[in-house]
Short mmCIF file of C-alpha atoms in Angstrom, two decimals:
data_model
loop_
_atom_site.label_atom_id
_atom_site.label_comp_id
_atom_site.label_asym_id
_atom_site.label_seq_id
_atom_site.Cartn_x
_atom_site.Cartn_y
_atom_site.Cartn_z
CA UNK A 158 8.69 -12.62 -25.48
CA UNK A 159 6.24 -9.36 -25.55
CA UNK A 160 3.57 -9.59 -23.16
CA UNK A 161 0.54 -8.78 -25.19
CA UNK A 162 -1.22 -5.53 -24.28
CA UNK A 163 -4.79 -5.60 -22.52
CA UNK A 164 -6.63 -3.17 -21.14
CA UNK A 165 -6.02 -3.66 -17.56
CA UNK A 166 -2.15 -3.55 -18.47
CA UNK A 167 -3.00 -0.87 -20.21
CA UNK A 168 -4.40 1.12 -17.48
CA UNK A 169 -1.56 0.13 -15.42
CA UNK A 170 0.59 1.58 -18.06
CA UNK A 171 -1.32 4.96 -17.47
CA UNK A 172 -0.18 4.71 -13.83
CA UNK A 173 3.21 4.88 -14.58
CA UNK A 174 4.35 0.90 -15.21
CA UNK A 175 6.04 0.26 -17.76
CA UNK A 176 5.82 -2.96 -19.11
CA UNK A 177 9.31 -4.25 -20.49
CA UNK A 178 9.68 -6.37 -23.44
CA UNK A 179 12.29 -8.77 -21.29
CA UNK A 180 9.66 -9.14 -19.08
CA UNK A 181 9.33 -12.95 -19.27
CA UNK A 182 8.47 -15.94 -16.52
CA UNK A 183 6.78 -14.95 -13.53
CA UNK A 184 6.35 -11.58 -14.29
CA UNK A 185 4.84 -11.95 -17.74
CA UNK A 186 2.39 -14.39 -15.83
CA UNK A 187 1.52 -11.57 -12.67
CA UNK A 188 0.28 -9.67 -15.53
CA UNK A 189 -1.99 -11.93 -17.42
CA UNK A 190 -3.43 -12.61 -13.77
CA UNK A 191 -3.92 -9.16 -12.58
CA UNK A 192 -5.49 -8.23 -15.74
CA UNK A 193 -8.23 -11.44 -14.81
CA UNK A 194 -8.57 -9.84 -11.41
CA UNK A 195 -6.46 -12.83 -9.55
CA UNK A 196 -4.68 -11.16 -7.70
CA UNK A 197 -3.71 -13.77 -4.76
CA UNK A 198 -2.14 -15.64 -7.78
CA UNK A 199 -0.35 -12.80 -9.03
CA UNK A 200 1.20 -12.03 -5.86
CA UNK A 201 2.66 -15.57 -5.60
CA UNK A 202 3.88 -15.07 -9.40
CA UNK A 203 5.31 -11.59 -8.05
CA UNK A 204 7.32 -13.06 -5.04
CA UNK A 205 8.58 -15.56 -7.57
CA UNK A 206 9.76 -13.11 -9.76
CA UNK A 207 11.11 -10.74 -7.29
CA UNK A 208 13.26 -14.26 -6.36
CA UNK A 209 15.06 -14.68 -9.17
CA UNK A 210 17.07 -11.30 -8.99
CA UNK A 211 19.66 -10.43 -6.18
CA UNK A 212 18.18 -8.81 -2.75
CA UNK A 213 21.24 -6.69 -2.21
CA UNK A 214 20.76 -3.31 -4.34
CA UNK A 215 24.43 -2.48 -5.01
CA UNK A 216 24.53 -5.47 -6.59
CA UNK A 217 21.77 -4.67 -8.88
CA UNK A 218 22.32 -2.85 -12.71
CA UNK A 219 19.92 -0.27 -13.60
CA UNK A 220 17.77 -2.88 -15.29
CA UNK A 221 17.50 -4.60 -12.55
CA UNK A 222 16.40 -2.28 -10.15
CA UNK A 223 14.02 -0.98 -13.33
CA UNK A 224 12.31 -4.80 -12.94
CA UNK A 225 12.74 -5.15 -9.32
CA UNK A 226 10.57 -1.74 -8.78
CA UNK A 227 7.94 -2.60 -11.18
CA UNK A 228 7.59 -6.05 -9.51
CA UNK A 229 7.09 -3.95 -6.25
CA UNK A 230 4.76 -1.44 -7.47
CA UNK A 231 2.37 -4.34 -8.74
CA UNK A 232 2.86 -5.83 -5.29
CA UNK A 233 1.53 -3.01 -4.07
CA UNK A 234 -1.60 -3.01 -6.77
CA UNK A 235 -2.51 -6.43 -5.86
CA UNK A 236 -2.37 -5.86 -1.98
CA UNK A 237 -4.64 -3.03 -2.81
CA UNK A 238 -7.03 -4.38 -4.50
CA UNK A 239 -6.96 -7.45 -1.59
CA UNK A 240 -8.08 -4.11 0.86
CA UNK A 241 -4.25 -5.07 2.08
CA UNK A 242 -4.16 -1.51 2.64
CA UNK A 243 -1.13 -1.33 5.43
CA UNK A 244 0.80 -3.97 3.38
CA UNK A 245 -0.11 -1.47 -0.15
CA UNK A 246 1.34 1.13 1.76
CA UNK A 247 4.57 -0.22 2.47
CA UNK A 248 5.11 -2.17 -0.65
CA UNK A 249 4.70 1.68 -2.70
CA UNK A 250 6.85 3.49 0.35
CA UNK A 251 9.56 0.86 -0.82
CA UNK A 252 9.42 1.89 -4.09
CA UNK A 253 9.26 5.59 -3.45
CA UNK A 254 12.46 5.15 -0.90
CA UNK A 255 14.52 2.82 -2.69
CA UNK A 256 13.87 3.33 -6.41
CA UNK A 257 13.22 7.08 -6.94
CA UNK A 258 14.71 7.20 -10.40
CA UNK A 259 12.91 4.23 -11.70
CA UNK A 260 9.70 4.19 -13.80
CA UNK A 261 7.41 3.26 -11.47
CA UNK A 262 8.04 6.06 -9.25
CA UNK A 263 5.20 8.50 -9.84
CA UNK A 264 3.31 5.62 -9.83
CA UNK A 265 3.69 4.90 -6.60
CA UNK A 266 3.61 8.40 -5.23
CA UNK A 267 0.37 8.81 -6.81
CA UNK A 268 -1.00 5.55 -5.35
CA UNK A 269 0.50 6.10 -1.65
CA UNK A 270 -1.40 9.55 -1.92
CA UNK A 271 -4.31 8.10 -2.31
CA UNK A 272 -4.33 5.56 0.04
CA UNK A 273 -3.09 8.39 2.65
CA UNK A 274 -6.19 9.90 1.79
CA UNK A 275 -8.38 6.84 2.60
CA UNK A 276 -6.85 6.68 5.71
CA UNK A 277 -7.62 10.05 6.63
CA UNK A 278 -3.84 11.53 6.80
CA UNK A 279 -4.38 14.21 3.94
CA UNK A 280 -1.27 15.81 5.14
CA UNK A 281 1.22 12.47 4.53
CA UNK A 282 -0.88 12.16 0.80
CA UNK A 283 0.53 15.98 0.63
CA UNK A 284 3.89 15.68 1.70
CA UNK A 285 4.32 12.46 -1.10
CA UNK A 286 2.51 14.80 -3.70
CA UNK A 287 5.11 17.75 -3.07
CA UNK A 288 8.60 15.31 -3.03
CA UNK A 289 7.10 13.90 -6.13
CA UNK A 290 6.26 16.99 -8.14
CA UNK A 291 9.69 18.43 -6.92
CA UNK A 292 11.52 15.87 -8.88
CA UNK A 293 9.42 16.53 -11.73
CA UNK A 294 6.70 14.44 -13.25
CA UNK A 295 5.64 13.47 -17.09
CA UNK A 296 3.19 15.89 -18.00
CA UNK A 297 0.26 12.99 -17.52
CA UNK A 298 1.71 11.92 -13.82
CA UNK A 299 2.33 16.23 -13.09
CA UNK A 300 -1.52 16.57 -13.61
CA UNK A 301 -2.69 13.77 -11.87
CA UNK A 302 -0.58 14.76 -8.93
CA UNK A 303 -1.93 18.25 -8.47
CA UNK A 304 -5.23 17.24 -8.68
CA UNK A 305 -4.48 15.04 -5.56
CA UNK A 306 -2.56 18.10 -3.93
CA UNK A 307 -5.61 20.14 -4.69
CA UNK A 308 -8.23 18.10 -3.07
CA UNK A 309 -5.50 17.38 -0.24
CA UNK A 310 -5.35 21.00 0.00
CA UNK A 311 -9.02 21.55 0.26
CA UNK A 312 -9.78 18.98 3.20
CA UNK A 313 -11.50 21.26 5.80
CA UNK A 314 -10.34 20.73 9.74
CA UNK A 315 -6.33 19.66 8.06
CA UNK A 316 -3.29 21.64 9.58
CA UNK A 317 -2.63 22.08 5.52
CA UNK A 318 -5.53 23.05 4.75
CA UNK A 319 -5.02 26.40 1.95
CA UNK A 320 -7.88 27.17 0.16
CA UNK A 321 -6.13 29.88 -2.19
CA UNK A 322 -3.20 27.43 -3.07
CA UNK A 323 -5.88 24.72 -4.30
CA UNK A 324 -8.07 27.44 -6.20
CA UNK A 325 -5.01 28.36 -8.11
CA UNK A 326 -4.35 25.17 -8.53
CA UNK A 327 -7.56 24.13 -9.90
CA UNK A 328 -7.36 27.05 -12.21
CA UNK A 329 -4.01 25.59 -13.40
CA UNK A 330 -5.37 21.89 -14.06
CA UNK A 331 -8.93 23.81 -15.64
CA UNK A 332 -6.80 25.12 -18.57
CA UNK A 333 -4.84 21.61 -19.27
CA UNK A 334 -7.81 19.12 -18.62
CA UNK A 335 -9.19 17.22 -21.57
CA UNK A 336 -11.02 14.34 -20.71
CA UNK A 337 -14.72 14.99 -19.61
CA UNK A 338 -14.26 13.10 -16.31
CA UNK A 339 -11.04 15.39 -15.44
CA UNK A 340 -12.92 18.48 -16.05
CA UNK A 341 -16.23 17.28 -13.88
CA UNK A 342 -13.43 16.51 -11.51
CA UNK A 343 -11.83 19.66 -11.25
CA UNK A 344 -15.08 21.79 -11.83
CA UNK A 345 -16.52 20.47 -8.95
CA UNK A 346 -13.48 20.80 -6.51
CA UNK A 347 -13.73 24.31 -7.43
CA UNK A 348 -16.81 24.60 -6.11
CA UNK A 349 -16.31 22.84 -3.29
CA UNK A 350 -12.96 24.91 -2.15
CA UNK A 351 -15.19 28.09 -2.79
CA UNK A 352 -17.82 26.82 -0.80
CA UNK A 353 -15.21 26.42 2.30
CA UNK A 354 -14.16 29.72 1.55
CA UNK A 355 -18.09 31.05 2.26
CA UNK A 356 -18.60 32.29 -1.38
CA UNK A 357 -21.87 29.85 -1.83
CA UNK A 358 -22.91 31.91 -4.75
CA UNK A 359 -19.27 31.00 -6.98
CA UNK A 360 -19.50 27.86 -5.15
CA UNK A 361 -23.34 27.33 -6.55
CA UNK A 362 -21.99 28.26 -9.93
CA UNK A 363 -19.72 25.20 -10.21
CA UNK A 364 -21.99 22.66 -8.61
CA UNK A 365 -24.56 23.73 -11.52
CA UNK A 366 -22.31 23.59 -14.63
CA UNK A 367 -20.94 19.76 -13.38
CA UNK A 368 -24.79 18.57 -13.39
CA UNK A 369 -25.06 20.59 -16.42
CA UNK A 370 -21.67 18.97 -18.21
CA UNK A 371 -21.73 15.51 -16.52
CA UNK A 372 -25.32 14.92 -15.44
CA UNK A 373 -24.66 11.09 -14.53
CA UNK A 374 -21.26 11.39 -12.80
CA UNK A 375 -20.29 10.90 -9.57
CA UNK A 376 -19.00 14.44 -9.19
CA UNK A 377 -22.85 15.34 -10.44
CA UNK A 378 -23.86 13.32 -7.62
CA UNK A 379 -20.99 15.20 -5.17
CA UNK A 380 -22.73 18.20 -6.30
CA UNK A 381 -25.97 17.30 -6.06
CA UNK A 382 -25.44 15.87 -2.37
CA UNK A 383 -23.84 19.36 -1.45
CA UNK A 384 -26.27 21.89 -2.75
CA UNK A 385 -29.11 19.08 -0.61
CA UNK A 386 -27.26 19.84 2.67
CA UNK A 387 -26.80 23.92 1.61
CA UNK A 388 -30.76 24.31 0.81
CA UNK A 389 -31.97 21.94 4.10
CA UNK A 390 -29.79 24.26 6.22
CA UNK A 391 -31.63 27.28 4.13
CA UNK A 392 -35.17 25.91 4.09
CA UNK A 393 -35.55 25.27 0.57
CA UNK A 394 -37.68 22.03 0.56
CA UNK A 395 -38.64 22.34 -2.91
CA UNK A 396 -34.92 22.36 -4.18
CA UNK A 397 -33.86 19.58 -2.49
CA UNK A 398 -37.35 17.30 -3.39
CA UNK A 399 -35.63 17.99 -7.23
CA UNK A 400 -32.08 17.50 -6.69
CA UNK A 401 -32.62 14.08 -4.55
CA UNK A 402 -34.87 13.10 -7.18
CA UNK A 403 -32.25 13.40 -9.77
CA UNK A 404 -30.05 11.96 -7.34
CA UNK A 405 -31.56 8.73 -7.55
CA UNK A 406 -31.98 8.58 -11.11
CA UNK A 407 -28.11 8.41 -11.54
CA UNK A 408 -26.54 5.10 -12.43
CA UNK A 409 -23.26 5.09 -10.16
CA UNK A 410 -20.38 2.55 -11.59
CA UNK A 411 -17.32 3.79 -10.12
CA UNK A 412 -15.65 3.22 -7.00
CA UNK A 413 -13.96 4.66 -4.21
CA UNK A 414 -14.36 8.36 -4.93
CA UNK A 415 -14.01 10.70 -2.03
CA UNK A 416 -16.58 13.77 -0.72
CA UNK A 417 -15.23 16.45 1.56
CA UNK A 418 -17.61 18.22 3.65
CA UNK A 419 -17.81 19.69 7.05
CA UNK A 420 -20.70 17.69 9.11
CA UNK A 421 -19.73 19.61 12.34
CA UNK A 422 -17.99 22.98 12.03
CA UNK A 423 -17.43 23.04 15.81
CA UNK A 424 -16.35 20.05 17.20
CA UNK A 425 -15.13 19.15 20.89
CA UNK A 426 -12.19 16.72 21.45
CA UNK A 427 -12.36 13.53 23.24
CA UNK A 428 -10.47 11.54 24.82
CA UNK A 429 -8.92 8.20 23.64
CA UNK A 430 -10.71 4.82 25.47
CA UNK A 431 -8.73 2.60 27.11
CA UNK A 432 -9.97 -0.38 28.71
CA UNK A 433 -8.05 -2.32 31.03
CA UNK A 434 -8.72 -4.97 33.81
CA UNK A 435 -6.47 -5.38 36.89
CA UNK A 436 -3.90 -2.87 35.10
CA UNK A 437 -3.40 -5.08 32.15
CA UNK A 438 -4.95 -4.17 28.38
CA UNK A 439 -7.81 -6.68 27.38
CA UNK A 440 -7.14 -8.09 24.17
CA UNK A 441 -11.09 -8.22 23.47
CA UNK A 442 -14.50 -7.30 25.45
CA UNK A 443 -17.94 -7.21 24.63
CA UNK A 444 -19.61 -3.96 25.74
CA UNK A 445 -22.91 -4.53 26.71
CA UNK A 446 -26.36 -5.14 24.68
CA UNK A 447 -27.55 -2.25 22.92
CA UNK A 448 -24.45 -0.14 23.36
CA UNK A 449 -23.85 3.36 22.54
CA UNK A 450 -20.59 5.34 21.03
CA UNK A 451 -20.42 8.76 21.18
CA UNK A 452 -17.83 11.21 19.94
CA UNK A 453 -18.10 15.07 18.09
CA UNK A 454 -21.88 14.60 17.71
CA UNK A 455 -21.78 11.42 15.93
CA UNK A 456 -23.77 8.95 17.89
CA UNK A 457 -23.39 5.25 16.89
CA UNK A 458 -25.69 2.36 18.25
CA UNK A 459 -25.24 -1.40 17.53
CA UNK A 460 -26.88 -4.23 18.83
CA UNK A 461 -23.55 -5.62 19.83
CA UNK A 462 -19.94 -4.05 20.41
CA UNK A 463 -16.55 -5.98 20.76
CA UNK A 464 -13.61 -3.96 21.17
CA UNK A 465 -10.48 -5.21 20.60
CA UNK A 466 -6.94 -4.19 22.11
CA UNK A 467 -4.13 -3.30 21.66
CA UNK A 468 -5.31 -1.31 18.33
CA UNK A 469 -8.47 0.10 20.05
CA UNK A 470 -11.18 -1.05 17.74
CA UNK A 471 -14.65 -1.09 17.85
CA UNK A 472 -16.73 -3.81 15.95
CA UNK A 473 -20.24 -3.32 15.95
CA UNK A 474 -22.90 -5.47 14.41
CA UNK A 475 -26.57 -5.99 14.55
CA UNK A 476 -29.03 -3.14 13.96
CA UNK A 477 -25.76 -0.44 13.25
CA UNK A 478 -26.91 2.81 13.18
CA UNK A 479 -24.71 6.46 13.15
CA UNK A 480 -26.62 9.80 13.40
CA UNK A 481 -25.36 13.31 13.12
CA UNK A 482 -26.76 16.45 13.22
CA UNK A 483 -24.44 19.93 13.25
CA UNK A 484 -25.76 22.99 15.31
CA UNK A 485 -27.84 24.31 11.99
CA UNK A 486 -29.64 21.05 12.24
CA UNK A 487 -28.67 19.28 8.82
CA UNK A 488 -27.73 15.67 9.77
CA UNK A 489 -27.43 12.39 8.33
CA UNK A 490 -28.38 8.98 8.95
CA UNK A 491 -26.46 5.79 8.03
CA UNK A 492 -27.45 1.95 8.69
CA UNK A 493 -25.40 -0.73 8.17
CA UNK A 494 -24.47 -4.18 9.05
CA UNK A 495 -21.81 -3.96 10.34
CA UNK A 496 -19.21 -1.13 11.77
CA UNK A 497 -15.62 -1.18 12.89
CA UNK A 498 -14.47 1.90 14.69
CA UNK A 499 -10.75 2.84 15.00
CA UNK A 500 -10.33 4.81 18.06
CA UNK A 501 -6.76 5.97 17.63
CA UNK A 502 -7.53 7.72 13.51
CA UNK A 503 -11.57 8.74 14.77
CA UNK A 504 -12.41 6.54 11.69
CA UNK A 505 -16.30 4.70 11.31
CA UNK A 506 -16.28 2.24 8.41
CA UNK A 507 -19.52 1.22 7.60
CA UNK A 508 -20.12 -2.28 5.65
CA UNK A 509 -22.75 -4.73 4.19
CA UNK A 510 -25.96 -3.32 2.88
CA UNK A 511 -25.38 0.01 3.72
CA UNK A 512 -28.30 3.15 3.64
CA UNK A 513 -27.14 6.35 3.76
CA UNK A 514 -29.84 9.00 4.74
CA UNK A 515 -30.53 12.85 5.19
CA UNK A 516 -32.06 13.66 8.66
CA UNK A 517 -34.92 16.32 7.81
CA UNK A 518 -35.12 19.12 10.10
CA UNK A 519 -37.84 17.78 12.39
CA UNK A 520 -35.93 15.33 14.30
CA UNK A 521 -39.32 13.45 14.87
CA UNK A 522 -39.97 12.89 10.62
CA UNK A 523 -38.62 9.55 9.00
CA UNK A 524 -35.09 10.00 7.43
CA UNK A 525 -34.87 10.47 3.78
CA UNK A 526 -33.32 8.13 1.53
CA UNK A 527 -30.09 9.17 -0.94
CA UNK A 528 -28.86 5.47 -1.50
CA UNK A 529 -27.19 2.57 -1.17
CA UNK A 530 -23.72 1.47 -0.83
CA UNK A 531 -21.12 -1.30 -0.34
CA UNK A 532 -19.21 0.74 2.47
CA UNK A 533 -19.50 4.57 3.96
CA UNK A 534 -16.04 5.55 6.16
CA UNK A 535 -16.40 8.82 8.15
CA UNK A 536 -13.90 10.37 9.73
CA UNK A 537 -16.02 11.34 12.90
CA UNK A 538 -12.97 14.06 13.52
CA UNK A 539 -13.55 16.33 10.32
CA UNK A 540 -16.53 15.07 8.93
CA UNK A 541 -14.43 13.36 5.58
CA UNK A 542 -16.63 10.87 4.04
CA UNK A 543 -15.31 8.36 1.45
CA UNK A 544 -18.24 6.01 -0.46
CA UNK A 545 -17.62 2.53 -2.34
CA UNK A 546 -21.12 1.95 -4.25
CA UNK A 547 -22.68 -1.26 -4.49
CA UNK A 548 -22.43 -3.20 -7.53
CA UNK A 549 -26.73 -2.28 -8.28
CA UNK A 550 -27.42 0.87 -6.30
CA UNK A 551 -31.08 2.29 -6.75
#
């Protein structure tokens, strides 16, 4: 029987799956699920499914490895959208490793680049892009992927950082975009890998023309939030009274986009905590009332910290607070309910009812307001933000 088409099948059709007419059973049933957002249901379906073929893969014919990777590769959708992400990440490696000729492939490379990203590893999302675009793409899944290689490229403080590889190719994806969102996209990561490059004026350009082209996108917002740091760090008052203004006027619906830029261009290491009693790791302690982290000029206060061993994490709720301010004085402010710090990646994840703020220049004058969101993560090493916007923001 022929699954009938939705749109959320549809859109995972875009991301490479390809949905088989002899799909039938459990599988047929993941799909009706994930397209009704139940994904713990769909998962059981999945594992069901994934039962009733052999485990061993020489045994397998081609169709069967077909299925068994497109089982896998919605595995790994549904563990994503569960926040599953370690799970995600192995459930798309699998595919990647053990069914490179298969359909669902790109898919997967696409989707373990991204969640490389999120985790701050630009350079793993990179080396995934590269195998994949090696063994050539679909002309769809060979765009997508050097868009990913291009913002990968562009992350400033990365060992792979290469600003002239992800100029050209931006330039590359500029002449082949169609859709309005791609080209917002792309025009704005050209300005943004010309602003690391110190050419503010190009960089300027671009910034203007996505407000201009996409006035309510996030990329416009991206923009927007870039030329507000540029003009503080200048002076310009006026300019960035306008720009926040229009800011706030946006109405944000998407999710989970990502914003490069470099909070603290000179940054000093630190070392790793450990905390240990009579030699032996402590599986959990609460710091002190009114606690303090510190690390590359971020400064994060909660009215409560537990950190928990062996994975060095700090939770922080109550009153959560990070500041930052770089040498030139531009800084930002973010409250939040509740943080959890990974010591080991230098990662801040900021959740529930979060307020993310511009520090003016006199340190003594009350934070302005840019908005709110569902989560912020900083990377407190490079400065990488990543935003998830409520479901209302003002």
């Amino acid at each position: 029987m022929r699954m009938p088409v939705s749109r959320a099948v549809l859109a995972l059709l875009a991301l490479g799956v390809a949905a088989c007419a002899w799909a039938s059973g459990p599988l047929e049933e993941a799909y009706r699920l994930m397209a009704h957002g139940e994904y713990k249901e769909a998962l059981a379906k999945l594992d069901a499914a994934l039962a009733e073929g052999p485990t061993d893969l020489s045994e397998m014919t081609g169709e069967q490895r077909e299925r068994t990777a497109e089982i896998l590769f919605l595995m790994g959708r549904g563990r994503e959208q569960l926040e599953d992400y370690d799970a995600a990440l192995a459930t798309y490696s699998n595919v990647t490793s053990m069914f490179p000729e298969s359909a669902s492939y790109a898919g997967a490379c696409l989707a373990l680049a991204q969640l490389h990203i999120r985790h701050s590893e630009p350079e793993k999302a990179a080396a995934e892009l590269e195998k994949a675009l090696a063994r050539g793409l679909s002309a769809e899944h060979e765009f997508r992927a050097k868009v990913f290689l291009a913002e990968a490229l562009s992350i400033p403080g990365t060992s792979i950082q290469d600003l002239e590889r992800a100029l050209k190719l931006y330039g590359e994806l500029e002449e082949k975009a169609i859709r309005p969102a791609d080209v917002a996209r792309i025009t704005y990561g050209l300005g943004f890998s010309f602003q690391q490059k110190d050419d503010w004026q190009r960089a300027e350009e671009y910034y203007v023309a996505v407000s201009q082209m996409a006035p309510d996108s996030l990329w416009s917002a991206y923009a927007r939030m870039q030329r507000i740091t540029h003009y503080r760090t200048q002076q310009f008052g006026k300019d960035v009274a306008l720009l926040q203004k229009q800011l706030r006027r946006q109405h944000l619906e998407l999710r989970d986009f990502v914003q490069a830029g470099p909070l603290a261009p000179d940054l000093l290491e630190a070392a790793p905590m450990d905390v240990k009693m009579d030699g032996k790791p402590i599986a959990e302690i609460r710091l002190p009332q009114d606690a303090v982290f510190t690390h590359n000029g971020y400064t994060v206060r909660a009215g409560q910290f537990v950190m928990r061993q062996p994975e060095q994490t700090l939770i922080g709720r109550q009153n959560v607070t990070l500041q930052h301010r770089s040498q030139r004085k531009a800084g930002m402010q973010i409250r939040a309910a509740t943080v959890s710090i990974d010591l080991r990646r230098r990662s801040a994840s900021f959740s529930g009812d979060v307020v993310f703020e511009s520090l003016p220049n006199d340190p003594n004058a009350t934070p302005e307001k840019i908005g709110d969101f569902a989560g912020i993560v900083v990377n407190l090493d490079t400065g990488w933000l990543r935003f998830r916007f409520a479901e209302h923001p003002h």
